[in-house]
């Protein structure tokens, strides 16, 4: 396994993962010579993703923001991943589930930045992070892994695989004063419709996201800072699912209702 990973090796690993991502195919594991031995090597592979994909990073995602989610994939804390422009769609978008092994949808609180937060050695305080936010959006993440058994892939490979990023719906900006809301207690309700019938209703709240989606946001900012990375105006951060992931199938339409913050939806085909 590669620990002090050479940039060329990281690029080869990222290209292989991107190839499987585009094809909708799965790996048992990265080949031994390309496999990251630790989180640092996993991050190094992920950092090559924009170049091998020929796409821009428009946002970031946080995976495993609940203790249940962390236990499920065998990691000790949340994981950060990049969101590429081509993977982000507007409210009401339709996605094919072909090749998607996870087949879940995750309603999430999304923060869009209005000013840059450049990397620095001193961690950003929560108020400084929130001062840089221009708007709160609703969102639905549709994750997937390039590993056939992502549960046992391990933290390093999951980071290399972009923390299971796949597709994302960015809903409209909230018009309500989100800064005045108690986001941990803010309820979110999700419905799944298929063939005109409602087949599932589930509820959650901001408390599922590291206790508070604003704390998750600050975690992401400072996690990036530790690696010499920052946030740019216009980029957004989706903070993790606020309820147990919703199992989806072709023909489903998911509607996530964030109350005064608005609704967001996505549809799924075969």
CSV table of C-alpha atoms in Angstrom, one decimal:
chain,number,residue,atom,x,y,z
A,1,UNK,CA,0.0,0.0,0.0
A,2,UNK,CA,1.1,3.6,-0.7
A,3,UNK,CA,1.7,5.8,2.3
A,4,UNK,CA,4.0,8.6,1.3
A,5,UNK,CA,2.0,8.7,-2.0
A,6,UNK,CA,3.8,10.2,-5.0
A,7,UNK,CA,1.6,12.7,-7.0
A,8,UNK,CA,1.7,10.5,-10.1
A,9,UNK,CA,0.4,7.5,-8.0
A,10,UNK,CA,-2.4,9.7,-6.5
A,11,UNK,CA,-3.4,10.8,-10.0
A,12,UNK,CA,-3.5,7.1,-11.2
A,13,UNK,CA,-5.7,6.2,-8.3
A,14,UNK,CA,-8.0,9.1,-8.8
A,15,UNK,CA,-8.3,8.3,-12.5
A,16,UNK,CA,-9.2,4.7,-11.8
A,17,UNK,CA,-11.9,5.8,-9.4
A,18,UNK,CA,-13.2,8.4,-11.8
A,19,UNK,CA,-13.3,5.7,-14.6
A,20,UNK,CA,-15.5,3.5,-12.4
A,21,UNK,CA,-17.6,6.5,-11.3
A,22,UNK,CA,-18.4,7.4,-14.9
A,23,UNK,CA,-19.1,3.8,-15.8
A,24,UNK,CA,-21.2,3.0,-12.8
A,25,UNK,CA,-19.0,0.0,-12.1
A,26,UNK,CA,-17.5,-1.2,-8.8
A,27,UNK,CA,-14.1,-2.1,-7.4
A,28,UNK,CA,-13.4,-4.6,-4.6
A,29,UNK,CA,-10.5,-2.3,-3.6
A,30,UNK,CA,-7.9,-0.1,-5.2
A,31,UNK,CA,-4.9,-2.1,-6.4
A,32,UNK,CA,-2.2,-2.5,-3.8
A,33,UNK,CA,0.2,-0.1,-5.5
A,34,UNK,CA,-2.5,2.6,-5.6
A,35,UNK,CA,-4.2,1.9,-2.3
A,36,UNK,CA,-3.9,4.7,0.4
A,37,UNK,CA,-2.5,3.5,3.7
A,38,UNK,CA,-3.9,6.4,5.7
A,39,UNK,CA,-6.2,9.4,5.6
A,40,UNK,CA,-3.4,11.7,4.3
A,41,UNK,CA,-2.9,9.5,1.3
A,42,UNK,CA,-6.7,9.3,0.8
A,43,UNK,CA,-6.9,13.0,0.7
A,44,UNK,CA,-4.1,13.2,-1.7
A,45,UNK,CA,-6.0,11.0,-4.1
A,46,UNK,CA,-9.2,12.9,-3.7
A,47,UNK,CA,-7.3,16.2,-4.4
A,48,UNK,CA,-6.5,14.9,-7.9
A,49,UNK,CA,-10.2,14.4,-8.7
A,50,UNK,CA,-10.9,17.8,-10.3
A,51,UNK,CA,-7.9,17.4,-12.7
A,52,UNK,CA,-8.8,13.9,-13.8
A,53,UNK,CA,-12.5,14.8,-14.2
A,54,UNK,CA,-11.7,18.0,-15.9
A,55,UNK,CA,-14.3,19.8,-13.7
A,56,UNK,CA,-14.5,22.5,-11.1
A,57,UNK,CA,-15.2,22.1,-7.4
A,58,UNK,CA,-18.4,24.1,-6.7
A,59,UNK,CA,-18.9,22.8,-3.2
A,60,UNK,CA,-18.1,20.3,-0.4
A,61,UNK,CA,-20.0,17.5,1.3
A,62,UNK,CA,-19.7,16.0,4.7
A,63,UNK,CA,-20.3,12.3,5.1
A,64,UNK,CA,-20.8,10.4,8.4
A,65,UNK,CA,-22.2,13.2,10.5
A,66,UNK,CA,-23.9,10.9,12.9
A,67,UNK,CA,-22.5,8.3,15.2
A,68,UNK,CA,-24.7,5.7,13.5
A,69,UNK,CA,-23.4,6.7,10.1
A,70,UNK,CA,-19.8,6.6,11.4
A,71,UNK,CA,-20.3,3.1,12.9
A,72,UNK,CA,-21.9,1.9,9.7
A,73,UNK,CA,-18.8,2.6,7.6
A,74,UNK,CA,-16.2,2.0,10.3
A,75,UNK,CA,-14.8,5.6,10.7
A,76,UNK,CA,-14.1,7.6,13.8
A,77,UNK,CA,-15.5,10.9,12.6
A,78,UNK,CA,-17.0,12.8,9.6
A,79,UNK,CA,-15.4,12.8,6.1
A,80,UNK,CA,-15.1,15.7,3.7
A,81,UNK,CA,-15.6,15.3,-0.1
A,82,UNK,CA,-15.6,17.5,-3.1
A,83,UNK,CA,-18.7,18.3,-5.2
A,84,UNK,CA,-18.0,18.8,-8.9
A,85,UNK,CA,-20.0,21.2,-11.1
A,86,UNK,CA,-21.3,18.4,-13.4
A,87,UNK,CA,-22.7,16.4,-10.4
A,88,UNK,CA,-24.9,19.3,-9.1
A,89,UNK,CA,-28.5,19.8,-10.4
A,90,UNK,CA,-31.3,22.2,-9.5
A,91,UNK,CA,-34.5,21.5,-7.6
A,92,UNK,CA,-36.7,18.9,-9.3
A,93,UNK,CA,-33.9,17.2,-11.2
A,94,UNK,CA,-34.2,13.6,-12.4
A,95,UNK,CA,-31.4,11.1,-12.0
A,96,UNK,CA,-30.8,7.6,-13.3
A,97,UNK,CA,-30.1,5.0,-10.7
A,98,UNK,CA,-28.2,2.8,-13.1
A,99,UNK,CA,-24.9,1.8,-11.5
A,100,UNK,CA,-25.8,3.3,-8.1
A,101,UNK,CA,-25.2,0.7,-5.5
A,102,UNK,CA,-26.3,2.7,-2.4
A,103,UNK,CA,-29.7,3.9,-3.8
A,104,UNK,CA,-30.5,6.4,-1.0
A,105,UNK,CA,-31.4,10.0,-0.8
A,106,UNK,CA,-30.4,12.3,2.0
A,107,UNK,CA,-32.1,15.7,2.8
A,108,UNK,CA,-29.5,18.2,4.0
A,109,UNK,CA,-29.0,21.8,5.2
A,110,UNK,CA,-26.7,23.6,2.7
A,111,UNK,CA,-24.7,26.8,3.4
A,112,UNK,CA,-23.5,29.0,0.5
A,113,UNK,CA,-20.6,31.3,1.0
A,114,UNK,CA,-20.7,35.0,0.1
A,115,UNK,CA,-17.1,35.8,1.0
A,116,UNK,CA,-13.9,33.8,0.9
A,117,UNK,CA,-12.6,31.9,3.9
A,118,UNK,CA,-8.9,31.4,3.0
A,119,UNK,CA,-6.8,28.8,4.8
A,120,UNK,CA,-5.0,29.9,7.9
A,121,UNK,CA,-3.2,28.3,10.8
A,122,UNK,CA,-5.7,29.6,13.4
A,123,UNK,CA,-9.0,27.7,13.4
A,124,UNK,CA,-12.1,29.8,12.4
A,125,UNK,CA,-14.6,30.4,15.2
A,126,UNK,CA,-18.2,29.5,14.5
A,127,UNK,CA,-19.3,33.2,14.3
A,128,UNK,CA,-16.6,33.9,11.7
A,129,UNK,CA,-17.7,31.0,9.6
A,130,UNK,CA,-21.4,32.1,9.8
A,131,UNK,CA,-20.4,35.7,8.9
A,132,UNK,CA,-19.1,34.4,5.6
A,133,UNK,CA,-22.3,32.6,4.7
A,134,UNK,CA,-24.6,34.4,2.2
A,135,UNK,CA,-27.5,32.0,2.2
A,136,UNK,CA,-29.0,28.7,3.5
A,137,UNK,CA,-30.3,26.3,0.9
A,138,UNK,CA,-32.1,23.0,1.1
A,139,UNK,CA,-30.6,20.0,-0.7
A,140,UNK,CA,-30.8,16.3,-1.4
A,141,UNK,CA,-27.6,14.3,-1.7
A,142,UNK,CA,-27.6,11.1,-3.7
A,143,UNK,CA,-24.4,9.4,-2.6
A,144,UNK,CA,-22.7,6.3,-4.0
A,145,UNK,CA,-19.4,4.5,-3.7
A,146,UNK,CA,-17.1,3.0,-6.3
A,147,UNK,CA,-16.4,0.1,-3.9
A,148,UNK,CA,-18.6,-2.9,-4.0
A,149,UNK,CA,-18.5,-3.1,-0.2
A,150,UNK,CA,-18.1,0.5,0.9
A,151,UNK,CA,-18.9,-0.6,4.5
A,152,UNK,CA,-15.6,-2.3,4.8
A,153,UNK,CA,-13.5,-0.2,2.4
A,154,UNK,CA,-12.0,1.8,5.3
A,155,UNK,CA,-11.5,5.5,5.9
A,156,UNK,CA,-8.5,6.0,3.6
A,157,UNK,CA,-10.2,4.5,0.6
A,158,UNK,CA,-13.5,6.3,1.3
A,159,UNK,CA,-11.7,9.6,1.3
A,160,UNK,CA,-9.9,8.7,-1.9
A,161,UNK,CA,-13.4,7.9,-3.3
A,162,UNK,CA,-14.6,11.5,-2.6
A,163,UNK,CA,-16.4,10.5,0.6
A,164,UNK,CA,-19.1,8.7,-1.5
A,165,UNK,CA,-20.0,11.9,-3.5
A,166,UNK,CA,-22.1,11.1,-6.5
A,167,UNK,CA,-25.1,13.4,-7.3
A,168,UNK,CA,-26.6,16.4,-5.6
A,169,UNK,CA,-29.7,18.6,-5.9
A,170,UNK,CA,-29.2,22.2,-4.7
A,171,UNK,CA,-32.5,23.7,-3.8
A,172,UNK,CA,-33.4,27.4,-3.7
A,173,UNK,CA,-32.1,29.8,-1.0
A,174,UNK,CA,-34.4,30.1,2.0
A,175,UNK,CA,-36.2,33.4,2.2
A,176,UNK,CA,-36.9,33.1,5.9
A,177,UNK,CA,-34.4,34.4,8.5
A,178,UNK,CA,-32.5,31.1,9.0
A,179,UNK,CA,-30.1,32.8,11.4
A,180,UNK,CA,-32.9,33.3,13.9
A,181,UNK,CA,-34.0,29.6,13.9
A,182,UNK,CA,-32.9,26.9,16.3
A,183,UNK,CA,-31.5,24.7,13.5
A,184,UNK,CA,-30.8,21.6,15.8
A,185,UNK,CA,-34.5,21.5,16.6
A,186,UNK,CA,-35.7,22.5,13.1
A,187,UNK,CA,-37.9,19.7,11.8
A,188,UNK,CA,-37.5,18.2,8.3
A,189,UNK,CA,-40.0,15.9,6.8
A,190,UNK,CA,-39.5,13.7,3.7
A,191,UNK,CA,-41.9,12.0,1.5
A,192,UNK,CA,-41.4,9.5,-1.3
A,193,UNK,CA,-44.0,9.3,-4.1
A,194,UNK,CA,-44.3,6.6,-6.7
A,195,UNK,CA,-47.0,6.2,-9.4
A,196,UNK,CA,-49.0,8.8,-7.7
A,197,UNK,CA,-49.0,7.1,-4.3
A,198,UNK,CA,-47.1,8.2,-1.2
A,199,UNK,CA,-45.1,5.2,0.1
A,200,UNK,CA,-42.8,6.6,2.8
A,201,UNK,CA,-42.8,9.5,5.2
A,202,UNK,CA,-39.8,10.2,7.5
A,203,UNK,CA,-38.8,13.0,9.8
A,204,UNK,CA,-35.6,14.3,11.1
A,205,UNK,CA,-33.9,17.5,12.3
A,206,UNK,CA,-30.7,19.5,12.3
A,207,UNK,CA,-29.6,17.7,15.5
A,208,UNK,CA,-28.8,14.6,13.4
A,209,UNK,CA,-25.9,16.6,11.8
A,210,UNK,CA,-23.1,16.5,14.4
A,211,UNK,CA,-25.7,18.0,16.8
A,212,UNK,CA,-26.1,21.2,14.8
A,213,UNK,CA,-25.5,21.7,11.0
A,214,UNK,CA,-23.7,25.0,11.8
A,215,UNK,CA,-21.2,23.0,13.9
A,216,UNK,CA,-20.7,20.6,11.0
A,217,UNK,CA,-20.1,23.6,8.7
A,218,UNK,CA,-17.4,24.9,11.0
A,219,UNK,CA,-15.9,21.5,11.2
A,220,UNK,CA,-15.6,21.3,7.4
A,221,UNK,CA,-14.0,24.8,7.2
A,222,UNK,CA,-11.4,23.9,9.7
A,223,UNK,CA,-10.8,20.5,8.4
A,224,UNK,CA,-9.9,22.1,5.0
A,225,UNK,CA,-7.7,24.7,6.7
A,226,UNK,CA,-5.6,21.9,8.3
A,227,UNK,CA,-4.9,20.8,4.7
A,228,UNK,CA,-4.1,24.3,3.3
A,229,UNK,CA,-7.5,24.6,1.6
A,230,UNK,CA,-10.2,27.3,1.9
A,231,UNK,CA,-13.7,28.1,0.8
A,232,UNK,CA,-14.4,30.6,-2.0
A,233,UNK,CA,-17.4,32.9,-2.4
A,234,UNK,CA,-20.1,31.1,-4.3
A,235,UNK,CA,-19.1,27.6,-3.1
A,236,UNK,CA,-21.4,25.7,-0.8
A,237,UNK,CA,-21.2,23.1,1.9
A,238,UNK,CA,-23.9,20.4,2.3
A,239,UNK,CA,-23.6,19.3,5.9
A,240,UNK,CA,-24.9,15.7,6.0
A,241,UNK,CA,-28.2,14.0,6.2
A,242,UNK,CA,-30.7,15.1,8.8
A,243,UNK,CA,-32.5,11.8,9.0
A,244,UNK,CA,-31.8,8.1,8.3
A,245,UNK,CA,-31.1,7.8,4.5
A,246,UNK,CA,-34.2,7.2,2.4
A,247,UNK,CA,-34.1,4.0,0.3
A,248,UNK,CA,-35.1,4.9,-3.3
A,249,UNK,CA,-36.0,3.0,-6.4
A,250,UNK,CA,-36.8,3.8,-10.0
A,251,UNK,CA,-40.0,5.8,-10.4
A,252,UNK,CA,-39.6,7.4,-7.0
A,253,UNK,CA,-39.9,11.2,-6.4
A,254,UNK,CA,-38.4,12.4,-3.1
A,255,UNK,CA,-39.7,15.7,-1.6
A,256,UNK,CA,-37.9,17.1,1.5
A,257,UNK,CA,-39.9,19.7,3.4
A,258,UNK,CA,-37.8,22.1,5.5
A,259,UNK,CA,-40.9,24.1,6.7
A,260,UNK,CA,-40.2,27.9,6.5
A,261,UNK,CA,-36.9,27.2,4.8
A,262,UNK,CA,-38.6,25.7,1.8
A,263,UNK,CA,-38.9,22.4,-0.1
A,264,UNK,CA,-36.6,20.5,-2.5
A,265,UNK,CA,-37.3,17.5,-4.6
A,266,UNK,CA,-35.6,14.9,-6.9
A,267,UNK,CA,-36.9,12.2,-9.2
A,268,UNK,CA,-35.3,8.8,-10.0
A,269,UNK,CA,-35.4,6.6,-13.1
A,270,UNK,CA,-34.1,3.2,-14.0
